[in-house]
Tab-separated table of C-alpha atoms in Angstrom:
chain	number	residue	atom	x	y	z
U	14	MET	CA	123.300	27.986	244.541
U	15	THR	CA	125.318	27.716	248.129
U	16	LYS	CA	122.269	27.080	250.721
U	17	LEU	CA	121.732	24.085	252.303
U	18	MET	CA	118.010	23.602	253.536
U	19	ILE	CA	117.469	21.181	256.532
U	20	TYR	CA	113.726	20.007	256.655
U	21	GLY	CA	112.679	18.822	259.874
U	22	ALA	CA	115.409	20.948	261.548
U	23	ALA	CA	113.188	21.527	264.794
U	24	GLY	CA	113.392	17.380	265.449
U	25	TYR	CA	116.192	15.545	267.549
U	26	THR	CA	118.269	14.268	264.726
U	27	GLY	CA	117.552	17.601	262.799
U	28	ARG	CA	118.746	19.644	265.730
U	29	MET	CA	121.893	17.867	265.707
U	30	ALA	CA	122.680	18.004	261.851
U	31	ALA	CA	122.227	21.391	261.677
U	32	ALA	CA	124.613	22.327	264.297
U	33	ASN	CA	127.183	20.195	262.766
U	34	ALA	CA	126.356	22.122	259.510
U	35	ARG	CA	126.654	25.166	260.813
U	36	SER	CA	129.973	24.195	262.389
U	37	HIS	CA	131.005	23.968	258.559
U	38	GLY	CA	130.113	27.605	258.077
U	39	LEU	CA	127.311	26.686	255.488
U	40	ASP	CA	124.692	29.140	254.686
U	41	LEU	CA	121.763	27.112	256.231
U	42	VAL	CA	118.130	27.867	256.458
U	43	LEU	CA	115.973	25.682	258.795
U	44	ALA	CA	112.805	24.714	257.555
U	45	GLY	CA	109.852	22.400	259.072
U	46	ARG	CA	106.254	22.423	259.231
U	47	VAL	CA	104.139	25.429	260.956
U	48	LYS	CA	103.487	23.350	264.030
U	49	ASP	CA	107.513	23.477	264.450
U	50	GLU	CA	107.761	27.269	264.251
U	51	THR	CA	108.489	27.986	268.146
U	52	ARG	CA	110.998	25.337	268.142
U	53	LEU	CA	112.305	26.645	264.838
U	54	VAL	CA	112.739	30.285	265.755
U	55	ILE	CA	115.013	29.251	269.090
U	56	LEU	CA	117.194	26.739	267.153
U	57	ALA	CA	117.414	29.726	264.641
U	58	GLU	CA	118.593	32.294	266.552
U	59	GLU	CA	120.928	29.909	268.450
U	60	LEU	CA	122.748	29.039	264.932
U	61	GLY	CA	122.220	32.508	263.352
U	62	ALA	CA	120.476	30.779	260.464
U	63	GLU	CA	117.001	31.735	258.660
U	64	TYR	CA	113.914	29.761	259.091
U	65	ARG	CA	111.075	29.073	256.804
U	66	LEU	CA	107.753	27.111	257.376
U	67	PHE	CA	105.802	24.531	254.864
U	68	SER	CA	104.139	21.965	254.268
U	69	VAL	CA	105.301	19.071	252.177
U	70	ASP	CA	101.878	18.300	250.787
U	71	ASP	CA	101.370	22.118	249.265
U	72	ARG	CA	103.857	21.676	246.326
U	73	ALA	CA	104.060	25.161	245.220
U	74	VAL	CA	104.697	26.644	248.375
U	75	ALA	CA	107.396	23.645	249.047
U	76	MET	CA	109.033	25.113	245.589
U	77	ALA	CA	108.696	28.454	246.304
U	78	ALA	CA	110.873	27.679	249.553
U	79	LEU	CA	113.878	25.885	247.488
U	80	ASN	CA	113.869	28.314	245.109
U	81	ASP	CA	117.495	29.657	246.274
U	82	VAL	CA	119.068	26.624	247.425
U	83	GLY	CA	121.444	24.179	246.142
U	84	VAL	CA	120.760	21.161	248.677
U	85	LEU	CA	118.219	20.141	250.438
U	86	LEU	CA	118.671	17.915	253.460
U	87	ASN	CA	115.551	15.678	254.286
U	88	CYS	CA	115.521	14.991	258.245
U	89	ALA	CA	111.710	14.397	258.754
U	90	GLY	CA	110.501	11.247	258.958
U	91	PRO	CA	108.314	9.260	258.906
U	92	PHE	CA	110.097	9.345	255.182
U	93	MET	CA	107.149	7.712	253.708
U	94	ARG	CA	105.342	10.888	254.000
U	95	THR	CA	108.378	13.439	253.504
U	96	ALA	CA	110.725	11.613	250.895
U	97	GLU	CA	108.384	11.595	247.686
U	98	PRO	CA	106.587	15.363	247.891
U	99	LEU	CA	110.142	16.597	248.664
U	100	MET	CA	112.166	14.699	246.005
U	101	ARG	CA	109.702	15.377	243.272
U	102	ALA	CA	109.995	19.213	244.449
U	103	CYS	CA	113.929	19.136	243.965
U	104	LEU	CA	113.492	18.046	240.498
U	105	ALA	CA	111.177	20.557	239.789
U	106	THR	CA	113.494	23.161	241.299
U	107	GLY	CA	117.069	21.713	240.350
U	108	VAL	CA	118.076	21.037	243.847
U	109	HIS	CA	119.778	18.196	244.954
U	110	TYR	CA	117.738	15.880	247.388
U	111	LEU	CA	119.689	14.216	250.463
U	112	ASP	CA	117.942	12.558	253.578
U	113	ILE	CA	118.804	10.286	256.413
U	114	ALA	CA	116.305	7.560	255.664
U	115	ALA	CA	116.511	3.909	256.944
U	116	GLU	CA	113.356	2.936	255.379
U	117	MET	CA	113.177	0.923	252.151
U	118	ASP	CA	110.421	2.750	250.067
U	119	SER	CA	112.563	5.857	250.097
U	120	TYR	CA	115.144	3.804	248.180
U	121	ARG	CA	113.028	2.461	245.711
U	122	LEU	CA	111.285	5.637	244.960
U	123	ALA	CA	114.902	7.114	244.029
U	124	GLU	CA	115.457	3.762	242.157
U	125	THR	CA	111.940	4.891	239.894
U	126	LEU	CA	113.186	8.783	239.780
U	127	ASP	CA	116.590	7.791	238.790
U	128	ASP	CA	115.960	8.556	235.103
U	129	GLU	CA	114.254	11.579	235.309
U	130	ALA	CA	116.997	13.206	237.925
U	131	ARG	CA	119.526	12.582	235.775
U	132	ALA	CA	117.562	14.449	232.937
U	133	ALA	CA	117.221	17.456	235.493
U	134	GLY	CA	120.853	17.030	236.630
U	135	VAL	CA	119.393	16.514	240.008
U	136	MET	CA	121.003	13.911	242.387
U	137	LEU	CA	119.085	11.814	244.838
U	138	LEU	CA	120.961	10.620	247.923
U	139	PRO	CA	118.868	8.927	250.084
U	140	GLY	CA	120.767	7.549	253.353
U	141	SER	CA	123.901	10.230	253.371
U	142	GLY	CA	124.071	9.471	257.087
U	143	GLY	CA	123.381	6.392	259.149
U	144	SER	CA	123.332	2.980	258.708
U	145	VAL	CA	123.405	2.982	254.752
U	146	ALA	CA	126.645	5.499	255.168
U	147	MET	CA	128.343	2.899	257.584
U	148	LEU	CA	127.481	-0.404	256.303
U	149	GLY	CA	127.704	0.874	252.372
U	150	SER	CA	131.261	1.877	253.128
U	151	LEU	CA	131.770	-1.633	254.933
U	152	ALA	CA	130.480	-3.574	252.311
U	153	GLY	CA	132.544	-1.847	249.566
U	154	HIS	CA	135.552	-2.073	251.502
U	155	ALA	CA	135.065	-6.110	252.207
U	156	ALA	CA	134.035	-6.714	248.731
U	157	THR	CA	137.812	-5.050	247.244
U	158	ARG	CA	139.394	-8.193	249.142
U	159	VAL	CA	138.384	-10.723	246.766
U	160	ALA	CA	138.851	-10.838	243.194
U	161	ALA	CA	134.785	-12.043	242.234
U	162	PRO	CA	132.607	-11.300	245.239
U	163	ALA	CA	129.231	-13.257	244.688
U	164	LYS	CA	127.725	-13.550	248.224
U	165	LEU	CA	127.550	-10.425	251.298
U	166	SER	CA	126.160	-11.186	254.526
U	167	ILE	CA	126.033	-7.800	256.481
U	168	ALA	CA	124.837	-7.349	260.387
U	169	LEU	CA	124.194	-4.210	262.367
U	170	HIS	CA	124.461	-3.984	265.975
U	171	VAL	CA	121.983	-1.394	267.307
U	172	THR	CA	122.443	-0.079	270.854
U	173	GLY	CA	121.719	2.437	273.220
U	174	GLY	CA	118.068	3.376	272.429
U	175	PHE	CA	115.820	5.341	269.860
U	176	SER	CA	115.060	8.320	269.542
U	177	ARG	CA	110.940	9.486	269.558
U	178	GLY	CA	110.740	10.120	265.722
U	179	SER	CA	113.182	6.923	264.962
U	180	ALA	CA	110.805	4.917	266.921
U	181	ILE	CA	107.364	6.505	265.394
U	182	SER	CA	108.802	5.810	261.831
U	183	ALA	CA	109.980	2.070	262.795
U	184	SER	CA	106.528	1.302	264.077
U	185	GLU	CA	104.707	2.874	260.876
U	186	ASN	CA	107.293	0.978	258.167
U	187	VAL	CA	107.047	-2.667	259.928
U	188	THR	CA	107.523	-4.617	256.891
U	189	THR	CA	105.547	-7.269	256.716
U	190	GLU	CA	108.181	-9.315	254.330
U	191	THR	CA	111.619	-9.879	254.931
U	192	LEU	CA	113.706	-9.692	251.703
U	193	HIS	CA	116.861	-10.927	250.512
U	194	ARG	CA	118.851	-10.646	247.148
U	195	VAL	CA	119.333	-13.611	245.541
U	196	ASP	CA	120.984	-13.482	241.754
U	197	GLY	CA	120.283	-9.847	241.694
U	198	LYS	CA	116.661	-10.022	242.621
U	199	LEU	CA	114.878	-9.065	245.810
U	200	VAL	CA	112.634	-12.450	247.234
U	201	SER	CA	110.727	-13.393	250.341
U	202	ARG	CA	112.806	-15.582	252.951
U	203	SER	CA	111.903	-16.677	256.053
U	204	ALA	CA	112.295	-14.259	259.179
U	205	GLU	CA	112.998	-17.137	261.594
U	206	GLU	CA	116.814	-17.629	259.862
U	207	VAL	CA	118.695	-16.291	263.078
U	208	ARG	CA	122.346	-16.170	262.429
U	209	ALA	CA	124.978	-15.614	264.842
U	210	PHE	CA	127.521	-12.602	263.976
U	211	ASP	CA	130.366	-11.680	266.013
U	212	PHE	CA	130.508	-7.881	266.884
U	213	GLY	CA	133.818	-7.825	268.385
U	214	LYS	CA	132.563	-9.320	272.014
U	215	GLY	CA	131.521	-12.938	270.983
U	216	PRO	CA	128.690	-14.124	268.546
U	217	MET	CA	125.241	-12.533	268.988
U	218	PRO	CA	122.198	-13.797	267.547
U	219	SER	CA	121.080	-11.536	264.781
U	220	PHE	CA	117.324	-11.622	262.539
U	221	PRO	CA	116.931	-11.201	259.190
U	222	VAL	CA	115.591	-7.798	258.600
U	223	THR	CA	114.695	-5.516	255.180
U	224	LEU	CA	117.264	-2.934	255.001
U	225	PRO	CA	117.572	-0.254	252.269
U	226	ASP	CA	121.126	-1.557	252.093
U	227	LEU	CA	119.660	-4.385	249.724
U	228	ILE	CA	119.090	-1.667	247.053
U	229	THR	CA	122.145	0.346	248.040
U	230	ILE	CA	124.951	-2.140	248.788
U	231	TRP	CA	123.818	-3.866	245.414
U	232	ARG	CA	123.692	-1.006	243.319
U	233	ALA	CA	127.362	0.045	244.256
U	234	THR	CA	128.903	-3.391	244.398
U	235	ASP	CA	126.817	-5.455	241.952
U	236	ILE	CA	127.199	-8.393	244.297
U	237	PRO	CA	124.268	-10.567	243.296
U	238	ASN	CA	123.729	-11.878	246.781
U	239	ILE	CA	123.180	-9.635	249.621
U	240	GLU	CA	121.255	-10.652	252.855
U	241	THR	CA	121.120	-8.254	255.824
U	242	PHE	CA	120.898	-8.522	259.775
U	243	LEU	CA	120.072	-6.795	262.863
U	244	HIS	CA	121.136	-7.459	266.509
U	245	VAL	CA	119.396	-5.080	268.831
U	246	SER	CA	120.513	-4.931	271.925
U	247	GLU	CA	118.390	-5.318	275.061
U	248	GLY	CA	116.374	-2.495	275.874
U	249	ALA	CA	117.401	-0.401	272.960
U	250	PHE	CA	114.080	-0.951	271.148
U	251	PRO	CA	111.239	1.450	272.622
U	252	GLU	CA	107.908	-0.531	274.170
U	253	GLY	CA	105.215	1.478	275.412
U	254	ASP	CA	103.920	4.542	274.254
U	255	LEU	CA	105.832	5.862	271.937
U	256	ALA	CA	104.586	9.324	272.486
U	257	ALA	CA	105.448	9.789	275.704
U	258	MET	CA	109.246	8.764	275.021
U	259	PRO	CA	112.142	10.998	275.502
U	260	ASP	CA	113.470	13.022	272.465
U	261	GLY	CA	116.515	10.988	272.209
U	262	PRO	CA	119.433	9.920	273.729
U	263	THR	CA	121.433	12.079	275.831
U	264	PRO	CA	124.936	13.017	275.045
U	265	GLU	CA	125.678	10.716	277.653
U	266	GLN	CA	123.810	7.957	276.612
U	267	ARG	CA	125.404	8.247	272.980
U	268	GLU	CA	129.082	8.499	274.646
U	269	ALA	CA	128.317	4.694	276.282
U	270	ASN	CA	126.440	3.317	273.442
U	271	ARG	CA	128.196	2.577	270.653
U	272	TYR	CA	127.681	0.792	266.980
U	273	GLN	CA	129.354	-1.732	265.353
U	274	ALA	CA	128.809	-3.512	261.942
U	275	VAL	CA	130.083	-7.112	260.633
U	276	VAL	CA	130.154	-8.181	256.813
U	277	GLU	CA	130.826	-11.422	255.308
U	278	VAL	CA	131.704	-11.722	251.685
U	279	THR	CA	132.133	-14.864	249.587
U	280	ALA	CA	134.122	-15.413	246.458
U	281	GLU	CA	133.121	-17.044	243.501
U	282	ASP	CA	135.710	-19.246	244.466
U	283	GLY	CA	134.640	-19.853	247.969
U	284	THR	CA	137.296	-17.524	249.360
U	285	VAL	CA	135.304	-15.912	252.754
U	286	VAL	CA	136.578	-12.550	253.863
U	287	ARG	CA	135.373	-10.671	256.617
U	288	SER	CA	135.475	-7.272	258.558
U	289	ILE	CA	133.967	-5.524	260.951
U	290	LEU	CA	133.327	-1.177	261.294
U	291	ASP	CA	133.447	0.316	264.866
U	292	THR	CA	131.722	3.803	265.097
U	293	VAL	CA	129.872	6.369	267.265
U	294	ASN	CA	126.554	6.190	268.480
U	295	GLY	CA	123.877	5.713	265.290
U	296	TYR	CA	122.612	9.673	266.299
U	297	THR	CA	126.051	11.245	266.414
U	298	PHE	CA	127.392	9.579	263.328
U	299	THR	CA	124.339	10.196	261.279
U	300	THR	CA	124.143	13.875	262.541
U	301	ILE	CA	128.141	14.376	261.290
U	302	ALA	CA	128.038	12.210	258.144
U	303	ALA	CA	124.682	13.849	256.790
U	304	ALA	CA	126.529	17.522	257.469
U	305	GLU	CA	129.400	16.253	256.028
U	306	ALA	CA	127.844	15.129	253.103
U	307	ALA	CA	125.877	18.325	252.671
U	308	ARG	CA	128.960	20.083	252.597
U	309	ARG	CA	130.743	17.782	250.131
U	310	VAL	CA	127.726	18.080	247.829
U	311	LEU	CA	127.669	22.079	248.253
U	312	GLY	CA	131.165	21.745	247.197
U	313	GLY	CA	130.549	20.380	243.957
U	314	GLU	CA	130.448	16.603	244.667
U	315	ALA	CA	127.631	15.729	243.141
U	316	ARG	CA	126.205	13.236	240.339
U	317	PRO	CA	123.023	13.415	238.860
U	318	GLY	CA	120.426	10.533	239.509
U	319	PHE	CA	120.211	8.120	242.328
U	320	GLN	CA	123.561	7.537	243.786
U	321	THR	CA	124.406	6.068	247.307
U	322	PRO	CA	127.621	7.711	250.050
U	323	ALA	CA	129.750	4.710	249.083
U	324	MET	CA	129.350	5.373	245.324
U	325	LEU	CA	129.740	8.912	245.372
U	326	PHE	CA	132.708	9.499	248.381
U	327	GLY	CA	134.199	6.157	248.303
U	328	ASN	CA	134.306	3.437	250.235
U	329	GLY	CA	136.492	5.328	252.785
U	330	PHE	CA	133.447	7.723	253.623
U	331	ALA	CA	132.495	6.083	256.908
U	332	GLU	CA	136.362	6.099	258.255
U	333	THR	CA	136.075	9.876	257.736
U	334	ILE	CA	133.300	10.509	260.325
U	335	ALA	CA	134.086	10.527	263.881
U	336	ASP	CA	135.964	7.871	265.320
U	337	THR	CA	134.900	5.038	263.190
U	338	SER	CA	137.135	2.139	262.142
U	339	ILE	CA	137.197	-0.727	259.705
U	340	ILE	CA	139.318	-3.930	260.802
U	341	ASP	CA	139.854	-6.761	258.402
U	342	LEU	CA	139.552	-10.024	260.476
């Protein structure tokens, strides 16, 4: 099966991922809900691709739509609604599943389905692009700098605004509990424990958040103590009526707003190392990385079960995407 299906291809991120996938010469199928047909028809004509319409909740139709597909890239949020039905449809049809989710539930689901996926010979790769790919590469890189990493603190700097779809997904996935990983277990922590991280222009206050990297970094590195933070630049987080937001940042806005992340790893002997990642805007990175991940999986780089980008492609994956660099401090 050599076809890549992108579900949610009519959305802001899905359209960019589809264009990047087509630039790789991939055999592309665009997919989405019936209400997205008009936009899918236009995009399909632009990219010279076929399109298919189905609801993720209609399992039989979804499975039929996947019958000649090798890889599914899910770009349709909120992922709390789409990840489980599409993962299960992929398990039933032998299709590798990728997505761009930043929602914790998708990763907990992949953990739950790990054994089933291994038995089916299907790979589950949530976070094939986006912050999980960024932070996973950064964390894995820094972890190799000490002999016995015991604690990892990582922070992401978000700037330049959200797409309408991302804002709606975020609003529907507000986590009431702030978590970190202590001795290998996810436990609650105070949301008031703000820390300052230097992303390259001086210390910036960053607040603790429950990111899926609490699962993916732990899975890839076995570091028992992990905490995740976020600094959102003023004006980046949307306010007011989300439905009235523009589709997403313009190319000029993306060009003007790069992302950074910084990690601090503490070894068992007390040694501390720090590294910083600088990259293009998050939407640009996500759509390039997801298309590249799909290309590589279609080319045979796949392992059954729940995987992370860093586990599958190595810690250098992020640095293969656009203008991304990791610098040791």
